[in-house]
C-alpha cells in the first residue's frame, strides 16, 4: 500500500513540522516519576546511600581493606581505633592462584584482577581498626564490606530470579485467562500452602552433603544454589501481583484498541502490558529485596546459608550474638553489622515508599 | 452490490456464575440476542439504548473483540465470524473503533506518535519516516497541532485525547468506524466539537459510522438511521427524521420523551412518559416481549400476547422496522 | 432572610502542579423551598462549592481560604466538626452522583437508614425500622419491607439512588444538596428520579441545590440558575430569564452547543473553541477570554465582576453577569 494512502493525507511543510516537533518533546511517565522521585528527599538520599553501598560492595577488592579472614588468635576482640588512619600490614603477594586464598577465599577471576589493581595502587597499605576486630582478630570493617557483597548479591540475584519467573508466569497466566489461568493459579496456591522455611532448610541440609563432592568437580556453586532456592520461593507473590495487574489491564480500553487494530498477543504483552505493569513490579521489588536479605541472614544464622570462610551479614550477626556476654560487652561486634544491615533495609523501604508515590499516576494530577 | 456491513441474527451470550473450580456456568447472560441490521457505505447508523441493552457488546462482537456465539457479520459480503486471526487481519484495516473513555483508551506510556503509527506498523504500511509523516497529517486532520506528535496522552485534555483516539481510528483509512459512546465522557462544549469533527470527517473521507450512544440528541445530530435496542434486541429501526417525528415502538416513545429539553418553557408544559420499574436483568429476561412489564401501552394489545409471544422485527412502511404486537396505527402520536 | 447565604467563598487546593484555585469568591443565596441550579462543566468548581459549604473539603490539600456560609443564624464554616455533623444529615442532606460510593456496601439498607434516625432523633429500633420502610415507600421503591434487608449491591442503579434519596430525606432536612444526582443513570430512570425529587419537594418544601452539567435537567427542575466557569460565577438569573436571554458569552455558547431534539440536525453544532482552562495556571483576566468570541483587550487584564445586567426585567430575579461586553 502506498504510504500516503488513498486519502492522500498530508500537511504542508511536513519536514519543518517534524523538525519543530522535536522541540515539543513530551515528558513520559517514567521521566515524570524520576523527576518526582528526585524531589522526594528521603527517597532520593536513600537511593544515593544504596548506590554508594552497592558500589562499595562491588569494588570491595579494590579498597585498601585488611584481609577479611586473617586470623589473630591470641587477641580477643579489639575495640575500634579512630586515631590511626592505616598501616602497612597488608603483606600478601599474589603470584599463584592459591595466594589469593590466603588473604581471601576462592575468588572469581575478575575479583582477582581487582585485587591485583589494589596491590599495584596501594601496595601493602591498609586501613586501621576503624570498626574494631572480632573474636578471632579479623577486621570488622573489611568483613562488613565483604559481607555486604554476599548479602546484596544474594538479594539481587534471588530477586532477579523471582522477577523473571514471577513476571513471566503471572503475565502469561493473566493474559491467556480461562482454564489455563485457573490451572496455573491453583498451582501457585498449592505451592503457597507449603511451609517454605522447612522446605528450604530441608533442601539446604540435603544439598550440603553431596554438595561438597560436586563442588570439587566444580559442578554446583553453593552460592547459586542458594540464590535459586530463595528466588524460587519469592516468585509466587510476584506472579500473583503481576497477574492481578494484567487482569485489570487486559480489559482496559487501550488494550482493546490495540486488539482492534490487529496487534498480536506478543505485541500487546511486550508493548502495552509489561511497561504498564512494570511500575507495580518495581515497587514490589523494593519490598522483596529486604525480605530476601533478612531471609539470607536468618539462614546463615541457622548455619544453613553462606559458609565460612566466606562472610555475610547473617554470619556477622551470629558472631555478634556470640560476643554478647554479661562480663564484657564487645558492642562494636553488634552495632556495626546491625547498623549496616538496618540502614540498608531502611533505605530500601524509604526508596520503595518514594517509588510508590512517584509511580502512582493518581498523584500526578490529571494532566 | 451488497451493503458495507450486514449483521444478521447476531447472538453473544456470556457465562454467569460457575460451579466449582472448572465447572460449567450456572446460566447464560444473553447480552446480544438476535440483532440484525445493515449499514451502507458513507452512512451512519445510530445504535441507541440504555445501559445493559447490549449495544456496546454488539459493536465489540462486530469488530471481533469478542467471538459471536452465533449469527453472521459480513463486511462487503465477506463473512467475518468464521475467519481465523490471519484472515481477519486484512478486514481489520477497513473497520476501526473509537472508544468511550479518552483517559483509558490511550496507552499512557506511549507518545502520540507511537499510538498513531502502531496500526501502520502492525499492518506493515510505509517506512518509519513515512509513518511519522502520516502521524503528522492525521493530527492535522483531527484538528490537533502536529508539532505535539512527541507528547504523551496525559499532557492533553479529555477532548484532545478523544481527537487522538479518532486519529488512530483513521490511520488505516477504514471504510467503517465503530464509535462506542465517543462523546458521553466529555463536557458539553467539547462534545459539540467532537460531533462536528466526526461529521466533517465523514463527509471528507466517505466514512460509515456505527454510532453507539445513549444520548438521543447526539445521535440525531450525527446519524442517518437509528436502531433502538432493548435488552439485547433491536425493537425499532427507522430513518432519523421518521423516528424522531413519529416513533412507533412504545419504548422509543418513552425514551424520546424522557430526554430533558434545555428550555424551561418546554419542560413546564410537556408530558413525560415515565416508565415504571427498572430494566430487567438480562440473565433472566421476562417472557414474551422483554419490554412488556414496563410497557405503558400493553393494555392496547388483546389477551396476554405480549407476555407470551416474542414480537418479530417487521416491516412498517418505507425502511422502517418495529418489533411490537401493537396494531401499526395504535398508540398516540407525539 | 435567606435560608442559606453564601458569601465570598474561596477554596484552593495545594497540589504537585501548584495552587489550584477551585472556587473564587462565590456568593449566592438560597430561599426556602426553591430549587437553585448550579451549572458548569468539569473543573468549574460547582462540586467543590457544595463540599465546602458542607465542610467536606479534604484538608490537605484543600483550604477554604475565605467566606462565610450563613445558615439559620450560624456560620457553617466556623462550626466544630461535631456541630457540623449534626447539621449535616439533620438539617442539610446531600445526595451524590454515584450512590454506590455513598452507601456502605457491608450494611443492609435498613441498617444505614435506621442508623441516621437512631443517631439524630434517638428513636427506638422498631420505630426507626418502621419509618425507614415508610421512607423507602415514599421514594417509590416497591415492597419496601422486603427491600429493607437488601445490601446495596442487590439493588439496581435507580433503586440505589432512590434509597440514597430516602436516606437524605429521612430527617426531613430543610436543604438538600444534589450533586449530579442523575448523571450515572439511564434516561428513563433519570426521568423517574427527577419526577420523584420534584414531587417530594412540593410535598415537603425542601430547598434543593441542584448541581449538574446537564442543562436539560436544570431547565426542568430549577427555579433559578447560577452558571460557573473556572471557579467563578459568571451568570445568575431565574431559569426562564437565563434560558430565554443568556447574557454571558459562555452561557450562550453552552446553550447553543447542546444538541436538542428540536434543532436542525443537519446544521453544524455551535461549539466553543479551545479547551477548558488549567485551574493551576489561570489567565490574568477573564478565564473565558481565550475561548470567547467577544473578547476585547480589557478582558485579558482584569477579571470582570459579577454585576447586575443593565436593563434586565425585575421579574427576572437577581439577574447578573460577569462580562465587560454585556450591554443593555
Short mmCIF file of N, CA, C and O in Angstrom, two decimals, chain A residues 24-124:
data_model
loop_
_atom_site.label_atom_id
_atom_site.label_comp_id
_atom_site.label_asym_id
_atom_site.label_seq_id
_atom_site.Cartn_x
_atom_site.Cartn_y
_atom_site.Cartn_z
N UNK A 24 9.02 19.94 20.91
CA UNK A 24 7.85 19.83 21.77
C UNK A 24 7.81 18.47 22.46
O UNK A 24 6.77 17.92 22.69
N UNK A 25 8.98 17.91 22.71
CA UNK A 25 9.04 16.57 23.28
C UNK A 25 8.30 16.53 24.62
O UNK A 25 8.53 17.37 25.47
N UNK A 26 7.41 15.56 24.76
CA UNK A 26 6.65 15.47 26.00
C UNK A 26 7.44 14.78 27.09
O UNK A 26 8.54 14.29 26.87
N UNK A 27 6.86 14.76 28.25
CA UNK A 27 7.50 14.10 29.38
C UNK A 27 6.81 12.77 29.61
O UNK A 27 5.61 12.74 29.89
N UNK A 28 7.56 11.68 29.49
CA UNK A 28 6.94 10.37 29.67
C UNK A 28 6.67 10.15 31.15
O UNK A 28 7.18 10.86 32.01
N UNK A 29 5.84 9.14 31.42
CA UNK A 29 5.53 8.84 32.81
C UNK A 29 6.78 8.47 33.59
O UNK A 29 6.89 8.75 34.76
N UNK A 30 7.75 7.82 32.92
CA UNK A 30 9.00 7.45 33.60
C UNK A 30 9.78 8.69 33.98
O UNK A 30 10.28 8.81 35.09
N UNK A 31 9.85 9.63 33.02
CA UNK A 31 10.57 10.87 33.32
C UNK A 31 9.89 11.63 34.44
O UNK A 31 10.53 12.17 35.34
N UNK A 32 8.57 11.64 34.37
CA UNK A 32 7.79 12.32 35.39
C UNK A 32 8.04 11.69 36.76
O UNK A 32 8.27 12.38 37.75
N UNK A 33 8.04 10.36 36.81
CA UNK A 33 8.27 9.64 38.07
C UNK A 33 9.67 9.94 38.60
O UNK A 33 9.87 10.18 39.78
N UNK A 34 10.64 9.95 37.71
CA UNK A 34 12.03 10.22 38.09
C UNK A 34 12.16 11.61 38.66
O UNK A 34 12.79 11.84 39.69
N UNK A 35 11.49 12.57 38.01
CA UNK A 35 11.54 13.95 38.48
C UNK A 35 10.94 14.05 39.88
O UNK A 35 11.49 14.69 40.77
N UNK A 36 9.82 13.36 40.08
CA UNK A 36 9.18 13.46 41.39
C UNK A 36 9.95 12.70 42.46
O UNK A 36 9.96 13.07 43.62
N UNK A 37 10.62 11.61 42.02
CA UNK A 37 11.43 10.85 42.98
C UNK A 37 12.59 11.71 43.47
O UNK A 37 12.94 11.71 44.64
N UNK A 38 13.15 12.48 42.53
CA UNK A 38 14.27 13.34 42.91
C UNK A 38 13.82 14.40 43.90
O UNK A 38 14.58 14.85 44.75
N UNK A 39 12.55 14.81 43.77
CA UNK A 39 12.05 15.85 44.66
C UNK A 39 11.74 15.29 46.06
O UNK A 39 11.73 16.03 47.03
N UNK A 40 11.50 13.97 46.14
CA UNK A 40 11.26 13.33 47.43
C UNK A 40 12.62 13.10 48.10
O UNK A 40 13.34 12.18 47.76
N UNK A 41 12.96 13.97 49.05
CA UNK A 41 14.33 13.98 49.57
C UNK A 41 14.69 12.67 50.25
O UNK A 41 15.77 12.13 50.03
N UNK A 42 13.80 12.14 51.09
CA UNK A 42 14.11 10.91 51.80
C UNK A 42 14.44 9.80 50.80
O UNK A 42 15.45 9.12 50.92
N UNK A 43 13.57 9.65 49.81
CA UNK A 43 13.76 8.59 48.84
C UNK A 43 15.03 8.83 48.04
O UNK A 43 15.80 7.91 47.77
N UNK A 44 15.26 10.09 47.71
CA UNK A 44 16.41 10.38 46.87
C UNK A 44 17.71 10.07 47.61
O UNK A 44 18.60 9.40 47.08
N UNK A 45 17.81 10.50 48.88
CA UNK A 45 19.03 10.21 49.62
C UNK A 45 19.15 8.73 49.93
O UNK A 45 20.26 8.19 49.97
N UNK A 46 18.04 8.06 50.14
CA UNK A 46 18.10 6.60 50.31
C UNK A 46 18.71 5.96 49.07
O UNK A 46 19.51 5.03 49.16
N UNK A 47 18.31 6.49 47.92
CA UNK A 47 18.81 5.93 46.68
C UNK A 47 20.31 6.17 46.55
O UNK A 47 21.06 5.26 46.18
N UNK A 48 20.75 7.37 46.89
CA UNK A 48 22.19 7.68 46.85
C UNK A 48 22.94 6.75 47.81
O UNK A 48 23.95 6.14 47.46
N UNK A 49 22.40 6.61 49.00
CA UNK A 49 23.01 5.75 50.02
C UNK A 49 23.17 4.33 49.49
O UNK A 49 24.22 3.72 49.60
N UNK A 50 22.08 3.81 48.89
CA UNK A 50 22.12 2.44 48.38
C UNK A 50 23.12 2.33 47.23
O UNK A 50 23.85 1.35 47.14
N UNK A 51 23.15 3.36 46.40
CA UNK A 51 24.08 3.32 45.27
C UNK A 51 25.51 3.27 45.78
O UNK A 51 26.34 2.48 45.28
N UNK A 52 25.82 4.07 46.81
CA UNK A 52 27.17 4.06 47.38
C UNK A 52 27.47 2.69 47.97
O UNK A 52 28.54 2.11 47.74
N UNK A 53 26.50 2.14 48.68
CA UNK A 53 26.70 0.83 49.29
C UNK A 53 26.95 -0.25 48.24
O UNK A 53 27.82 -1.09 48.39
N UNK A 54 26.15 -0.22 47.17
CA UNK A 54 26.34 -1.21 46.12
C UNK A 54 27.71 -1.04 45.48
O UNK A 54 28.42 -2.02 45.22
N UNK A 55 28.09 0.22 45.25
CA UNK A 55 29.40 0.47 44.64
C UNK A 55 30.51 -0.05 45.55
O UNK A 55 31.45 -0.71 45.10
N UNK A 56 30.39 0.22 46.85
CA UNK A 56 31.39 -0.27 47.81
C UNK A 56 31.53 -1.78 47.73
O UNK A 56 32.63 -2.32 47.70
N UNK A 57 30.39 -2.45 47.73
CA UNK A 57 30.46 -3.91 47.76
C UNK A 57 30.96 -4.44 46.42
O UNK A 57 31.71 -5.41 46.37
N UNK A 58 30.59 -3.74 45.35
CA UNK A 58 31.03 -4.20 44.03
C UNK A 58 32.54 -4.08 43.89
O UNK A 58 33.20 -4.95 43.35
N UNK A 59 33.10 -2.97 44.43
CA UNK A 59 34.52 -2.73 44.27
C UNK A 59 35.31 -3.05 45.55
O UNK A 59 36.40 -2.53 45.75
N UNK A 60 34.75 -3.92 46.40
CA UNK A 60 35.41 -4.27 47.64
C UNK A 60 36.87 -4.70 47.44
O UNK A 60 37.74 -4.29 48.21
N UNK A 61 37.20 -5.53 46.45
CA UNK A 61 38.59 -5.96 46.30
C UNK A 61 39.52 -4.81 46.00
O UNK A 61 40.73 -4.90 46.23
N UNK A 62 38.95 -3.71 45.48
CA UNK A 62 39.77 -2.57 45.09
C UNK A 62 40.15 -1.71 46.28
O UNK A 62 41.10 -0.95 46.25
N UNK A 63 39.37 -1.82 47.36
CA UNK A 63 39.56 -0.94 48.51
C UNK A 63 40.72 -1.43 49.38
O UNK A 63 40.94 -2.64 49.50
N UNK A 64 41.44 -0.49 49.97
CA UNK A 64 42.60 -0.88 50.80
C UNK A 64 42.17 -1.40 52.16
O UNK A 64 42.49 -0.80 53.20
N UNK A 65 41.40 -2.46 52.17
CA UNK A 65 40.92 -3.02 53.43
C UNK A 65 41.84 -4.16 53.85
O UNK A 65 42.43 -4.82 53.01
N UNK A 66 41.90 -4.41 55.16
CA UNK A 66 42.68 -5.59 55.60
C UNK A 66 42.00 -6.86 55.11
O UNK A 66 40.85 -6.83 54.66
N UNK A 67 42.71 -7.96 55.21
CA UNK A 67 42.11 -9.23 54.80
C UNK A 67 40.94 -9.55 55.72
O UNK A 67 41.03 -9.41 56.93
N UNK A 68 39.79 -9.96 55.15
CA UNK A 68 38.65 -10.27 56.00
C UNK A 68 38.79 -11.58 56.75
O UNK A 68 37.97 -11.89 57.61
N UNK A 69 39.83 -12.36 56.44
CA UNK A 69 39.90 -13.66 57.10
C UNK A 69 41.21 -13.85 57.88
O UNK A 69 41.40 -14.89 58.50
N UNK A 70 42.09 -12.86 57.83
CA UNK A 70 43.37 -13.03 58.52
C UNK A 70 43.14 -13.17 60.02
O UNK A 70 42.57 -12.30 60.66
N UNK A 71 43.55 -14.28 60.57
CA UNK A 71 43.27 -14.56 61.98
C UNK A 71 44.38 -14.00 62.85
O UNK A 71 45.54 -13.87 62.45
N UNK A 72 44.00 -13.66 64.06
CA UNK A 72 44.98 -13.25 65.06
C UNK A 72 44.50 -13.88 66.36
O UNK A 72 43.84 -13.26 67.16
N UNK A 73 44.81 -15.16 66.53
CA UNK A 73 44.13 -15.96 67.54
C UNK A 73 44.47 -15.55 68.96
O UNK A 73 43.69 -15.79 69.88
N UNK A 74 45.61 -14.94 69.15
CA UNK A 74 45.97 -14.65 70.53
C UNK A 74 45.18 -13.48 71.10
O UNK A 74 45.00 -13.36 72.30
N UNK A 75 44.66 -12.63 70.20
CA UNK A 75 43.98 -11.43 70.68
C UNK A 75 42.50 -11.69 70.89
O UNK A 75 41.88 -12.44 70.16
N UNK A 76 41.91 -11.05 71.88
CA UNK A 76 40.47 -11.05 71.99
C UNK A 76 39.98 -9.84 71.18
O UNK A 76 40.78 -9.02 70.72
N UNK A 77 38.65 -9.70 71.03
CA UNK A 77 38.15 -8.61 70.19
C UNK A 77 38.74 -7.27 70.58
O UNK A 77 38.76 -6.91 71.76
N UNK A 78 39.23 -6.56 69.59
CA UNK A 78 39.82 -5.24 69.82
C UNK A 78 38.79 -4.17 69.52
O UNK A 78 38.11 -4.24 68.51
N UNK A 79 38.68 -3.15 70.39
CA UNK A 79 37.71 -2.08 70.11
C UNK A 79 38.17 -1.23 68.92
O UNK A 79 39.34 -1.28 68.55
N UNK A 80 37.23 -0.46 68.37
CA UNK A 80 37.60 0.39 67.23
C UNK A 80 38.65 1.40 67.62
O UNK A 80 38.70 1.87 68.77
N UNK A 81 39.52 1.73 66.68
CA UNK A 81 40.54 2.76 66.89
C UNK A 81 40.35 3.78 65.79
O UNK A 81 40.35 3.44 64.61
N UNK A 82 40.14 5.03 66.19
CA UNK A 82 39.89 6.05 65.16
C UNK A 82 41.05 7.02 64.99
O UNK A 82 40.97 7.97 64.24
N UNK A 83 42.13 6.77 65.74
CA UNK A 83 43.25 7.69 65.63
C UNK A 83 44.19 7.29 64.51
O UNK A 83 44.81 8.12 63.87
N UNK A 84 44.28 6.00 64.25
CA UNK A 84 45.21 5.54 63.24
C UNK A 84 44.48 5.37 61.91
O UNK A 84 43.52 4.63 61.81
N UNK A 85 44.94 6.12 60.89
CA UNK A 85 44.27 6.04 59.59
C UNK A 85 44.53 4.70 58.91
O UNK A 85 43.63 4.07 58.36
N UNK A 86 45.78 4.25 58.97
CA UNK A 86 46.09 3.00 58.32
C UNK A 86 47.49 2.54 58.67
O UNK A 86 48.23 3.23 59.37
N UNK A 87 47.85 1.37 58.19
CA UNK A 87 49.21 0.88 58.44
C UNK A 87 49.66 0.04 57.25
O UNK A 87 48.89 -0.19 56.31
N UNK A 88 50.90 -0.39 57.32
CA UNK A 88 51.45 -1.15 56.19
C UNK A 88 51.45 -2.63 56.51
O UNK A 88 52.48 -3.28 56.48
N UNK A 89 50.30 -3.17 56.87
CA UNK A 89 50.25 -4.56 57.31
C UNK A 89 49.77 -5.54 56.25
O UNK A 89 49.68 -6.73 56.49
N UNK A 90 49.43 -5.05 55.05
CA UNK A 90 48.87 -5.94 54.05
C UNK A 90 50.00 -6.57 53.24
O UNK A 90 50.28 -6.21 52.11
N UNK A 91 50.70 -7.54 53.87
CA UNK A 91 51.92 -8.05 53.25
C UNK A 91 51.69 -9.34 52.49
O UNK A 91 52.36 -10.33 52.71
N UNK A 92 50.67 -9.33 51.64
CA UNK A 92 50.43 -10.50 50.79
C UNK A 92 51.01 -10.24 49.43
O UNK A 92 51.08 -9.11 48.96
N UNK A 93 51.48 -11.31 48.80
CA UNK A 93 51.84 -11.19 47.39
C UNK A 93 50.96 -12.15 46.62
O UNK A 93 50.60 -13.23 47.12
N UNK A 94 50.52 -11.73 45.44
CA UNK A 94 49.60 -12.56 44.66
C UNK A 94 50.28 -13.00 43.39
O UNK A 94 50.34 -12.27 42.41
N UNK A 95 50.86 -14.23 43.43
CA UNK A 95 51.51 -14.72 42.23
C UNK A 95 50.79 -15.92 41.66
O UNK A 95 50.41 -15.94 40.49
N UNK A 96 50.51 -16.89 42.50
CA UNK A 96 49.74 -18.02 42.01
C UNK A 96 48.31 -17.89 42.50
O UNK A 96 48.01 -17.05 43.35
N UNK A 97 47.43 -18.73 41.95
CA UNK A 97 46.02 -18.67 42.34
C UNK A 97 45.82 -18.96 43.81
O UNK A 97 44.93 -18.42 44.45
N UNK A 98 46.68 -19.81 44.38
CA UNK A 98 46.50 -20.15 45.79
C UNK A 98 46.84 -19.00 46.72
O UNK A 98 46.35 -18.94 47.84
N UNK A 99 47.64 -18.04 46.24
CA UNK A 99 47.97 -16.88 47.07
C UNK A 99 46.72 -16.11 47.48
O UNK A 99 46.63 -15.56 48.56
N UNK A 100 45.75 -16.05 46.55
CA UNK A 100 44.54 -15.30 46.86
C UNK A 100 43.77 -15.92 48.01
O UNK A 100 43.13 -15.24 48.79
N UNK A 101 43.87 -17.25 48.10
CA UNK A 101 43.11 -17.94 49.14
C UNK A 101 43.63 -17.62 50.53
O UNK A 101 42.92 -17.79 51.52
N UNK A 102 44.90 -17.18 50.60
CA UNK A 102 45.44 -16.82 51.91
C UNK A 102 44.78 -15.55 52.46
O UNK A 102 44.43 -15.47 53.62
N UNK A 103 44.62 -14.58 51.58
CA UNK A 103 44.06 -13.31 52.02
C UNK A 103 42.54 -13.31 51.96
O UNK A 103 41.87 -12.64 52.74
N UNK A 104 41.97 -14.03 50.99
CA UNK A 104 40.52 -14.05 50.83
C UNK A 104 40.06 -15.49 50.82
O UNK A 104 40.39 -16.27 51.68
N UNK A 105 39.25 -15.82 49.81
CA UNK A 105 38.91 -17.21 49.59
C UNK A 105 38.98 -17.44 48.12
O UNK A 105 39.67 -16.69 47.42
N UNK A 106 38.31 -18.45 47.62
CA UNK A 106 38.42 -18.74 46.20
C UNK A 106 37.65 -17.68 45.42
O UNK A 106 36.44 -17.74 45.27
N UNK A 107 38.39 -16.67 44.93
CA UNK A 107 37.73 -15.56 44.25
C UNK A 107 37.49 -15.85 42.78
O UNK A 107 38.16 -16.69 42.18
N UNK A 108 36.52 -15.16 42.20
CA UNK A 108 36.35 -15.22 40.74
C UNK A 108 37.49 -14.48 40.08
O UNK A 108 38.13 -13.62 40.68
N UNK A 109 37.71 -14.75 38.82
CA UNK A 109 38.90 -14.19 38.16
C UNK A 109 38.86 -12.66 38.13
O UNK A 109 39.86 -12.00 38.31
N UNK A 110 37.63 -12.08 37.95
CA UNK A 110 37.60 -10.62 37.84
C UNK A 110 37.92 -9.98 39.20
O UNK A 110 38.53 -8.92 39.27
N UNK A 111 37.52 -10.66 40.28
CA UNK A 111 37.87 -10.14 41.59
C UNK A 111 39.37 -10.20 41.81
O UNK A 111 39.97 -9.31 42.43
N UNK A 112 39.98 -11.27 41.28
CA UNK A 112 41.45 -11.39 41.41
C UNK A 112 42.13 -10.24 40.70
O UNK A 112 43.10 -9.67 41.20
N UNK A 113 41.59 -9.87 39.53
CA UNK A 113 42.21 -8.75 38.80
C UNK A 113 42.08 -7.47 39.61
O UNK A 113 42.98 -6.66 39.69
N UNK A 114 40.88 -7.28 40.28
CA UNK A 114 40.70 -6.09 41.09
C UNK A 114 41.69 -6.07 42.25
O UNK A 114 42.24 -5.02 42.60
N UNK A 115 41.92 -7.26 42.82
CA UNK A 115 42.89 -7.35 43.91
C UNK A 115 44.28 -6.95 43.40
O UNK A 115 45.02 -6.22 44.08
N UNK A 116 44.61 -7.39 42.19
CA UNK A 116 45.90 -7.01 41.60
C UNK A 116 46.02 -5.50 41.49
O UNK A 116 47.06 -4.92 41.81
N UNK A 117 44.94 -4.86 41.04
CA UNK A 117 44.96 -3.40 40.90
C UNK A 117 45.19 -2.75 42.25
O UNK A 117 45.99 -1.84 42.41
N UNK A 118 44.47 -3.27 43.25
CA UNK A 118 44.61 -2.72 44.60
C UNK A 118 46.07 -2.81 45.07
O UNK A 118 46.62 -1.87 45.62
N UNK A 119 46.67 -3.98 44.81
CA UNK A 119 48.05 -4.20 45.25
C UNK A 119 48.98 -3.22 44.55
O UNK A 119 49.90 -2.66 45.14
N UNK A 120 48.69 -2.98 43.25
CA UNK A 120 49.54 -2.07 42.49
C UNK A 120 49.38 -0.64 42.96
O UNK A 120 50.35 0.12 43.02
N UNK A 121 48.15 -0.25 43.33
CA UNK A 121 47.90 1.14 43.71
C UNK A 121 48.33 1.41 45.15
O UNK A 121 49.06 2.34 45.43
N UNK A 122 47.84 0.56 46.06
CA UNK A 122 48.04 0.85 47.48
C UNK A 122 49.25 0.12 48.08
O UNK A 122 49.63 0.39 49.21
N UNK A 123 49.80 -0.87 47.36
CA UNK A 123 50.91 -1.63 47.93
C UNK A 123 50.45 -2.40 49.16
O UNK A 123 49.39 -3.02 49.14
N UNK A 124 51.20 -2.30 50.25
CA UNK A 124 50.80 -3.05 51.44
C UNK A 124 50.07 -2.18 52.45
O UNK A 124 49.91 -2.54 53.61
#
